Tab-separated table of N, CA and C in Angstrom:
chain	number	residue	atom	x	y	z
A	1	UNK	N	16.557	213.682	58.583
A	1	UNK	CA	16.606	214.784	57.652
A	1	UNK	C	17.269	214.343	56.353
A	2	UNK	N	18.414	213.682	56.431
A	2	UNK	CA	19.104	213.252	55.227
A	2	UNK	C	18.290	212.287	54.402
A	3	UNK	N	17.522	211.429	55.040
A	3	UNK	CA	16.733	210.458	54.282
A	3	UNK	C	15.625	211.134	53.487
A	4	UNK	N	15.202	212.303	53.888
A	4	UNK	CA	14.192	213.031	53.120
A	4	UNK	C	14.825	213.663	51.891
A	5	UNK	N	15.947	214.338	52.052
A	5	UNK	CA	16.524	215.122	50.978
A	5	UNK	C	17.536	214.375	50.127
A	6	UNK	N	18.133	213.303	50.647
A	6	UNK	CA	19.230	212.646	49.961
A	6	UNK	C	18.777	211.431	49.165
A	7	UNK	N	17.512	211.157	49.102
A	7	UNK	CA	17.061	209.974	48.384
A	7	UNK	C	16.676	210.335	46.957
A	8	UNK	N	16.716	209.331	46.115
A	8	UNK	CA	16.322	209.533	44.724
A	8	UNK	C	14.812	209.690	44.654
A	9	UNK	N	14.343	210.089	43.518
A	9	UNK	CA	12.905	210.220	43.338
A	9	UNK	C	12.232	208.875	43.554
A	10	UNK	N	11.122	208.919	44.233
A	10	UNK	CA	10.343	207.710	44.459
A	10	UNK	C	9.411	207.448	43.298
A	11	UNK	N	8.744	206.295	43.330
A	11	UNK	CA	7.788	206.004	42.267
A	11	UNK	C	6.650	207.018	42.283
A	12	UNK	N	6.131	207.359	41.120
A	12	UNK	CA	5.091	208.388	41.044
A	12	UNK	C	3.877	208.096	41.913
A	13	UNK	N	3.529	206.827	42.088
A	13	UNK	CA	2.347	206.510	42.890
A	13	UNK	C	2.541	206.853	44.372
A	14	UNK	N	3.787	206.999	44.831
A	14	UNK	CA	4.063	207.370	46.220
A	14	UNK	C	4.307	208.868	46.380
A	15	UNK	N	4.238	209.597	45.309
A	15	UNK	CA	4.547	211.016	45.323
A	15	UNK	C	3.274	211.836	45.470
A	16	UNK	N	3.260	212.747	46.442
A	16	UNK	CA	2.129	213.648	46.613
A	16	UNK	C	2.650	215.070	46.577
A	17	UNK	N	2.533	215.704	45.459
A	17	UNK	CA	3.003	217.080	45.321
A	17	UNK	C	1.966	217.956	44.638
A	18	UNK	N	0.697	217.688	44.853
A	18	UNK	CA	-0.339	218.415	44.125
A	18	UNK	C	-0.272	219.927	44.340
A	19	UNK	N	0.242	220.363	45.465
A	19	UNK	CA	0.320	221.801	45.717
A	19	UNK	C	1.441	222.461	44.937
A	20	UNK	N	2.442	221.694	44.524
A	20	UNK	CA	3.606	222.256	43.866
A	20	UNK	C	3.803	221.718	42.451
A	21	UNK	N	2.894	220.913	41.971
A	21	UNK	CA	3.028	220.282	40.670
A	21	UNK	C	2.973	221.326	39.566
A	22	UNK	N	3.969	221.299	38.701
A	22	UNK	CA	4.018	222.219	37.578
A	22	UNK	C	3.853	221.416	36.296
A	23	UNK	N	3.295	222.035	35.275
A	23	UNK	CA	3.227	221.350	33.993
A	23	UNK	C	4.605	221.354	33.370
A	24	UNK	N	4.934	220.254	32.711
A	24	UNK	CA	6.255	220.103	32.122
A	24	UNK	C	6.113	219.832	30.637
A	25	UNK	N	7.127	220.221	29.889
A	25	UNK	CA	7.113	219.930	28.466
A	25	UNK	C	7.419	218.453	28.252
A	26	UNK	N	7.164	217.963	27.060
A	26	UNK	CA	7.315	216.539	26.761
A	26	UNK	C	8.749	216.056	26.914
A	27	UNK	N	9.735	216.928	26.733
A	27	UNK	CA	11.124	216.490	26.820
A	27	UNK	C	11.657	216.480	28.252
A	28	UNK	N	10.912	216.974	29.222
A	28	UNK	CA	11.327	216.958	30.620
A	28	UNK	C	10.857	215.684	31.301
A	29	UNK	N	11.515	215.333	32.390
A	29	UNK	CA	11.111	214.184	33.186
A	29	UNK	C	9.695	214.426	33.692
A	30	UNK	N	8.796	213.502	33.446
A	30	UNK	CA	7.399	213.710	33.809
A	30	UNK	C	7.087	213.352	35.253
A	31	UNK	N	8.048	212.774	35.973
A	31	UNK	CA	7.804	212.439	37.374
A	31	UNK	C	8.119	213.652	38.244
A	32	UNK	N	7.172	214.122	39.047
A	32	UNK	CA	7.436	215.295	39.890
A	32	UNK	C	8.379	214.953	41.044
A	33	UNK	N	9.038	215.968	41.549
A	33	UNK	CA	9.883	215.785	42.725
A	33	UNK	C	9.002	215.528	43.934
A	34	UNK	N	9.530	214.767	44.898
A	34	UNK	CA	8.750	214.467	46.089
A	34	UNK	C	8.445	215.727	46.886
A	35	UNK	N	9.390	216.635	46.963
A	35	UNK	CA	9.194	217.921	47.639
A	35	UNK	C	9.577	219.009	46.646
A	36	UNK	N	8.654	219.431	45.816
A	36	UNK	CA	8.978	220.422	44.800
A	36	UNK	C	9.472	221.723	45.394
A	37	UNK	N	8.958	222.074	46.558
A	37	UNK	CA	9.315	223.318	47.220
A	37	UNK	C	9.309	223.083	48.723
A	38	UNK	N	10.251	223.727	49.413
A	38	UNK	CA	10.301	223.582	50.870
A	38	UNK	C	10.591	224.941	51.492
A	39	UNK	N	9.920	225.224	52.590
A	39	UNK	CA	10.133	226.451	53.354
A	39	UNK	C	10.751	226.072	54.689
A	40	UNK	N	11.915	226.640	54.982
A	40	UNK	CA	12.610	226.341	56.231
A	40	UNK	C	12.593	227.599	57.091
A	41	UNK	N	12.024	227.482	58.274
A	41	UNK	CA	11.930	228.596	59.210
A	41	UNK	C	12.988	228.418	60.291
A	42	UNK	N	13.927	229.348	60.362
A	42	UNK	CA	14.998	229.307	61.360
A	42	UNK	C	14.668	230.312	62.455
A	43	UNK	N	14.138	229.824	63.557
A	43	UNK	CA	13.737	230.697	64.658
A	43	UNK	C	14.812	230.712	65.732
A	44	UNK	N	14.583	231.488	66.763
A	44	UNK	CA	15.550	231.583	67.856
A	44	UNK	C	15.710	230.260	68.590
A	45	UNK	N	14.758	229.363	68.450
A	45	UNK	CA	14.858	228.062	69.107
A	45	UNK	C	15.740	227.065	68.384
A	46	UNK	N	16.134	227.364	67.143
A	46	UNK	CA	16.960	226.436	66.381
A	46	UNK	C	18.398	226.479	66.886
A	47	UNK	N	18.919	225.325	67.229
A	47	UNK	CA	20.291	225.206	67.706
A	47	UNK	C	21.258	225.141	66.522
A	48	UNK	N	22.523	225.453	66.769
A	48	UNK	CA	23.532	225.450	65.708
A	48	UNK	C	23.649	224.080	65.050
A	49	UNK	N	23.612	223.012	65.843
A	49	UNK	CA	23.747	221.669	65.257
A	49	UNK	C	22.529	221.295	64.421
A	50	UNK	N	21.367	221.828	64.757
A	50	UNK	CA	20.166	221.575	63.955
A	50	UNK	C	20.267	222.293	62.608
A	51	UNK	N	20.752	223.529	62.633
A	51	UNK	CA	20.930	224.273	61.390
A	51	UNK	C	21.972	223.589	60.516
A	52	UNK	N	23.049	223.105	61.124
A	52	UNK	CA	24.080	222.378	60.377
A	52	UNK	C	23.501	221.125	59.733
A	53	UNK	N	22.641	220.414	60.440
A	53	UNK	CA	22.022	219.199	59.894
A	53	UNK	C	21.130	219.526	58.701
A	54	UNK	N	20.342	220.583	58.809
A	54	UNK	CA	19.481	220.998	57.699
A	54	UNK	C	20.340	221.359	56.486
A	55	UNK	N	21.386	222.131	56.710
A	55	UNK	CA	22.249	222.551	55.604
A	55	UNK	C	22.996	221.376	54.985
A	56	UNK	N	23.442	220.444	55.795
A	56	UNK	CA	24.106	219.247	55.260
A	56	UNK	C	23.169	218.467	54.357
A	57	UNK	N	21.925	218.340	54.779
A	57	UNK	CA	20.934	217.625	53.969
A	57	UNK	C	20.642	218.376	52.674
A	58	UNK	N	20.545	219.689	52.737
A	58	UNK	CA	20.222	220.467	51.543
A	58	UNK	C	21.343	220.421	50.512
A	59	UNK	N	22.581	220.250	50.948
A	59	UNK	CA	23.712	220.197	50.016
A	59	UNK	C	23.623	219.011	49.067
A	60	UNK	N	22.909	217.981	49.464
A	60	UNK	CA	22.768	216.786	48.620
A	60	UNK	C	21.306	216.494	48.293
A	61	UNK	N	20.452	217.491	48.424
A	61	UNK	CA	19.012	217.311	48.198
A	61	UNK	C	18.739	216.860	46.768
A	62	UNK	N	18.001	215.782	46.642
A	62	UNK	CA	17.631	215.259	45.333
A	62	UNK	C	16.125	215.293	45.119
A	63	UNK	N	15.396	215.883	46.031
A	63	UNK	CA	13.939	215.803	45.970
A	63	UNK	C	13.240	217.155	45.928
A	64	UNK	N	13.980	218.226	45.750
A	64	UNK	CA	13.347	219.546	45.727
A	64	UNK	C	14.082	220.486	44.785
A	65	UNK	N	13.354	221.454	44.243
A	65	UNK	CA	13.937	222.442	43.337
A	65	UNK	C	14.012	223.831	43.956
A	66	UNK	N	13.103	224.125	44.860
A	66	UNK	CA	12.984	225.476	45.389
A	66	UNK	C	13.017	225.457	46.913
A	67	UNK	N	13.869	226.314	47.485
A	67	UNK	CA	13.991	226.405	48.940
A	67	UNK	C	13.832	227.859	49.361
A	68	UNK	N	13.045	228.062	50.398
A	68	UNK	CA	12.912	229.367	51.025
A	68	UNK	C	13.445	229.233	52.445
A	69	UNK	N	14.426	230.046	52.782
A	69	UNK	CA	15.061	229.999	54.095
A	69	UNK	C	14.744	231.304	54.808
A	70	UNK	N	13.896	231.218	55.828
A	70	UNK	CA	13.499	232.401	56.599
A	70	UNK	C	14.392	232.476	57.831
A	71	UNK	N	15.205	233.502	57.905
A	71	UNK	CA	16.249	233.611	58.922
A	71	UNK	C	15.830	234.516	60.075
A	72	UNK	N	14.775	234.152	60.779
A	72	UNK	CA	14.328	234.939	61.928
A	72	UNK	C	15.320	234.797	63.081
A	73	UNK	N	15.616	235.915	63.730
A	73	UNK	CA	16.546	235.925	64.873
A	73	UNK	C	17.856	235.239	64.515
A	74	UNK	N	18.383	235.559	63.393
A	74	UNK	CA	19.574	234.937	62.833
A	74	UNK	C	20.580	236.041	62.612
A	75	UNK	N	21.749	236.023	63.150
A	75	UNK	CA	22.313	234.947	63.968
A	75	UNK	C	21.895	235.043	65.437
A	76	UNK	N	22.174	233.993	66.135
A	76	UNK	CA	21.860	233.942	67.558
A	76	UNK	C	22.997	234.563	68.356
A	77	UNK	N	22.676	235.038	69.538
A	77	UNK	CA	23.694	235.683	70.375
A	77	UNK	C	24.795	234.723	70.802
A	78	UNK	N	24.476	233.445	70.964
A	78	UNK	CA	25.469	232.492	71.462
A	78	UNK	C	26.284	231.840	70.345
A	79	UNK	N	26.065	232.242	69.104
A	79	UNK	CA	26.798	231.659	67.989
A	79	UNK	C	27.156	232.773	67.009
A	80	UNK	N	28.434	232.883	66.637
A	80	UNK	CA	28.804	233.963	65.716
A	80	UNK	C	28.096	233.820	64.371
A	81	UNK	N	27.788	234.944	63.758
A	81	UNK	CA	27.070	234.914	62.482
A	81	UNK	C	27.863	234.196	61.398
A	82	UNK	N	29.196	234.197	61.504
A	82	UNK	CA	30.003	233.495	60.498
A	82	UNK	C	29.669	232.010	60.457
A	83	UNK	N	29.333	231.439	61.607
A	83	UNK	CA	28.968	230.018	61.663
A	83	UNK	C	27.755	229.745	60.778
A	84	UNK	N	26.742	230.595	60.887
A	84	UNK	CA	25.514	230.395	60.123
A	84	UNK	C	25.742	230.613	58.638
A	85	UNK	N	26.488	231.651	58.275
A	85	UNK	CA	26.695	231.953	56.861
A	85	UNK	C	27.548	230.909	56.169
A	86	UNK	N	28.510	230.324	56.878
A	86	UNK	CA	29.308	229.283	56.216
A	86	UNK	C	28.437	228.067	55.899
A	87	UNK	N	27.452	227.786	56.742
A	87	UNK	CA	26.550	226.668	56.461
A	87	UNK	C	25.625	226.971	55.293
A	88	UNK	N	25.159	228.204	55.166
A	88	UNK	CA	24.335	228.586	54.016
A	88	UNK	C	25.155	228.444	52.730
A	89	UNK	N	26.395	228.906	52.768
A	89	UNK	CA	27.271	228.788	51.595
A	89	UNK	C	27.481	227.328	51.219
A	90	UNK	N	27.751	226.492	52.208
A	90	UNK	CA	27.961	225.064	51.938
A	90	UNK	C	26.706	224.417	51.363
A	91	UNK	N	25.565	224.685	51.964
A	91	UNK	CA	24.320	224.019	51.579
A	91	UNK	C	23.888	224.325	50.157
A	92	UNK	N	24.116	225.541	49.700
A	92	UNK	CA	23.528	225.948	48.433
A	92	UNK	C	24.519	226.370	47.353
A	93	UNK	N	25.776	226.647	47.721
A	93	UNK	CA	26.705	227.184	46.731
A	93	UNK	C	28.043	226.455	46.655
A	94	UNK	N	28.301	225.508	47.527
A	94	UNK	CA	29.578	224.798	47.515
A	94	UNK	C	29.688	223.899	46.287
A	95	UNK	N	30.889	223.413	46.017
A	95	UNK	CA	31.095	222.490	44.897
A	95	UNK	C	30.243	221.240	45.070
A	96	UNK	N	30.138	220.755	46.286
A	96	UNK	CA	29.320	219.567	46.532
A	96	UNK	C	27.851	219.845	46.224
A	97	UNK	N	27.351	220.976	46.672
A	97	UNK	CA	25.949	221.319	46.409
A	97	UNK	C	25.695	221.460	44.912
A	98	UNK	N	26.621	222.095	44.210
A	98	UNK	CA	26.446	222.255	42.760
A	98	UNK	C	26.481	220.913	42.045
A	99	UNK	N	27.240	219.959	42.565
A	99	UNK	CA	27.350	218.643	41.929
A	99	UNK	C	26.221	217.696	42.322
A	100	UNK	N	25.691	217.828	43.533
A	100	UNK	CA	24.766	216.819	44.065
A	100	UNK	C	23.324	217.271	44.227
A	101	UNK	N	23.083	218.534	44.349
A	101	UNK	CA	21.753	219.019	44.711
A	101	UNK	C	20.909	219.363	43.488
A	102	UNK	N	19.604	219.157	43.609
A	102	UNK	CA	18.673	219.559	42.551
A	102	UNK	C	18.060	220.930	42.824
A	103	UNK	N	18.470	221.570	43.909
A	103	UNK	CA	17.928	222.893	44.248
A	103	UNK	C	18.355	223.897	43.180
A	104	UNK	N	17.373	224.585	42.620
A	104	UNK	CA	17.622	225.589	41.584
A	104	UNK	C	17.340	227.007	42.066
A	105	UNK	N	16.445	227.146	43.037
A	105	UNK	CA	16.029	228.463	43.500
A	105	UNK	C	16.145	228.543	45.013
A	106	UNK	N	16.798	229.591	45.497
A	106	UNK	CA	16.921	229.835	46.932
A	106	UNK	C	16.429	231.242	47.221
A	107	UNK	N	15.537	231.352	48.191
A	107	UNK	CA	15.057	232.649	48.654
A	107	UNK	C	15.463	232.800	50.113
A	108	UNK	N	16.218	233.849	50.415
A	108	UNK	CA	16.611	234.156	51.791
A	108	UNK	C	15.790	235.355	52.248
A	109	UNK	N	15.103	235.209	53.381
A	109	UNK	CA	14.301	236.316	53.900
A	109	UNK	C	14.693	236.624	55.338
A	110	UNK	N	14.393	237.820	55.763
A	110	UNK	CA	14.662	238.308	57.118
A	110	UNK	C	16.158	238.314	57.443
A	111	UNK	N	16.986	238.727	56.490
A	111	UNK	CA	18.425	238.825	56.744
A	111	UNK	C	18.664	240.064	57.599
A	112	UNK	N	19.181	239.846	58.796
A	112	UNK	CA	19.412	240.936	59.733
A	112	UNK	C	20.855	241.420	59.664
A	113	UNK	N	21.794	240.493	59.498
A	113	UNK	CA	23.205	240.850	59.577
A	113	UNK	C	24.037	240.004	58.629
A	114	UNK	N	24.886	240.665	57.849
A	114	UNK	CA	25.927	240.003	57.069
A	114	UNK	C	27.036	241.027	56.908
A	115	UNK	N	28.068	240.898	57.748
A	115	UNK	CA	29.151	241.867	57.716
A	115	UNK	C	30.328	241.324	56.902
A	116	UNK	N	31.433	242.064	56.870
A	116	UNK	CA	32.602	241.693	56.072
A	116	UNK	C	33.151	240.332	56.469
A	117	UNK	N	33.216	240.055	57.752
A	117	UNK	CA	33.718	238.758	58.217
A	117	UNK	C	32.806	237.616	57.753
A	118	UNK	N	31.512	237.838	57.771
A	118	UNK	CA	30.563	236.834	57.280
A	118	UNK	C	30.793	236.559	55.799
A	119	UNK	N	30.980	237.619	55.029
A	119	UNK	CA	31.204	237.476	53.589
A	119	UNK	C	32.503	236.726	53.327
A	120	UNK	N	33.547	237.030	54.090
A	120	UNK	CA	34.822	236.324	53.924
A	120	UNK	C	34.671	234.837	54.223
A	121	UNK	N	33.951	234.494	55.272
A	121	UNK	CA	33.714	233.086	55.603
A	121	UNK	C	32.882	232.411	54.518
A	122	UNK	N	31.895	233.124	54.022
A	122	UNK	CA	31.031	232.629	52.944
A	122	UNK	C	31.880	232.305	51.710
A	123	UNK	N	32.733	233.232	51.311
A	123	UNK	CA	33.588	233.050	50.137
A	123	UNK	C	34.586	231.918	50.358
A	124	UNK	N	35.104	231.763	51.566
A	124	UNK	CA	36.066	230.686	51.831
A	124	UNK	C	35.445	229.314	51.601
A	125	UNK	N	34.172	229.176	51.894
A	125	UNK	CA	33.480	227.905	51.634
A	125	UNK	C	33.317	227.704	50.134
A	126	UNK	N	32.993	228.751	49.416
A	126	UNK	CA	32.795	228.647	47.970
A	126	UNK	C	34.063	228.241	47.240
A	127	UNK	N	35.198	228.713	47.709
A	127	UNK	CA	36.459	228.448	47.014
A	127	UNK	C	37.187	227.215	47.522
A	128	UNK	N	36.710	226.614	48.575
A	128	UNK	CA	37.363	225.443	49.154
A	128	UNK	C	36.997	224.167	48.395
A	129	UNK	N	37.980	223.286	48.219
A	129	UNK	CA	37.707	221.984	47.609
A	129	UNK	C	36.961	221.073	48.570
A	130	UNK	N	37.230	221.228	49.852
A	130	UNK	CA	36.598	220.392	50.879
A	130	UNK	C	36.200	221.261	52.069
A	131	UNK	N	35.061	221.981	51.959
A	131	UNK	CA	34.687	222.926	53.025
A	131	UNK	C	34.326	222.273	54.336
């Protein structure tokens, strides 16, 4: 997972993004991102460590601009919702993500639960120097 999201842009001849290729102005980098857009489906089968791995990779993503995170059956009964929300905060809003990631757009869908405790955990990641 990390090798997909944490690598620099590859040479244009190895890049296939015809479905997500956007026209760019002359002053922008003309090489498209390897994964211009990615859709992540979090189903009931996704384990906590798998979600953590995806979020860790997204925090340093250098190959995509747009992420859609579909949170089906989220949170799971065997894992508190605070666990999942702290990973979302780290992946997309932490100091590391802001410094290292090229992700500009995040879409969260199918949000079932976010209570006060989840929000507090989310904010604690945002304000931490080392979450």
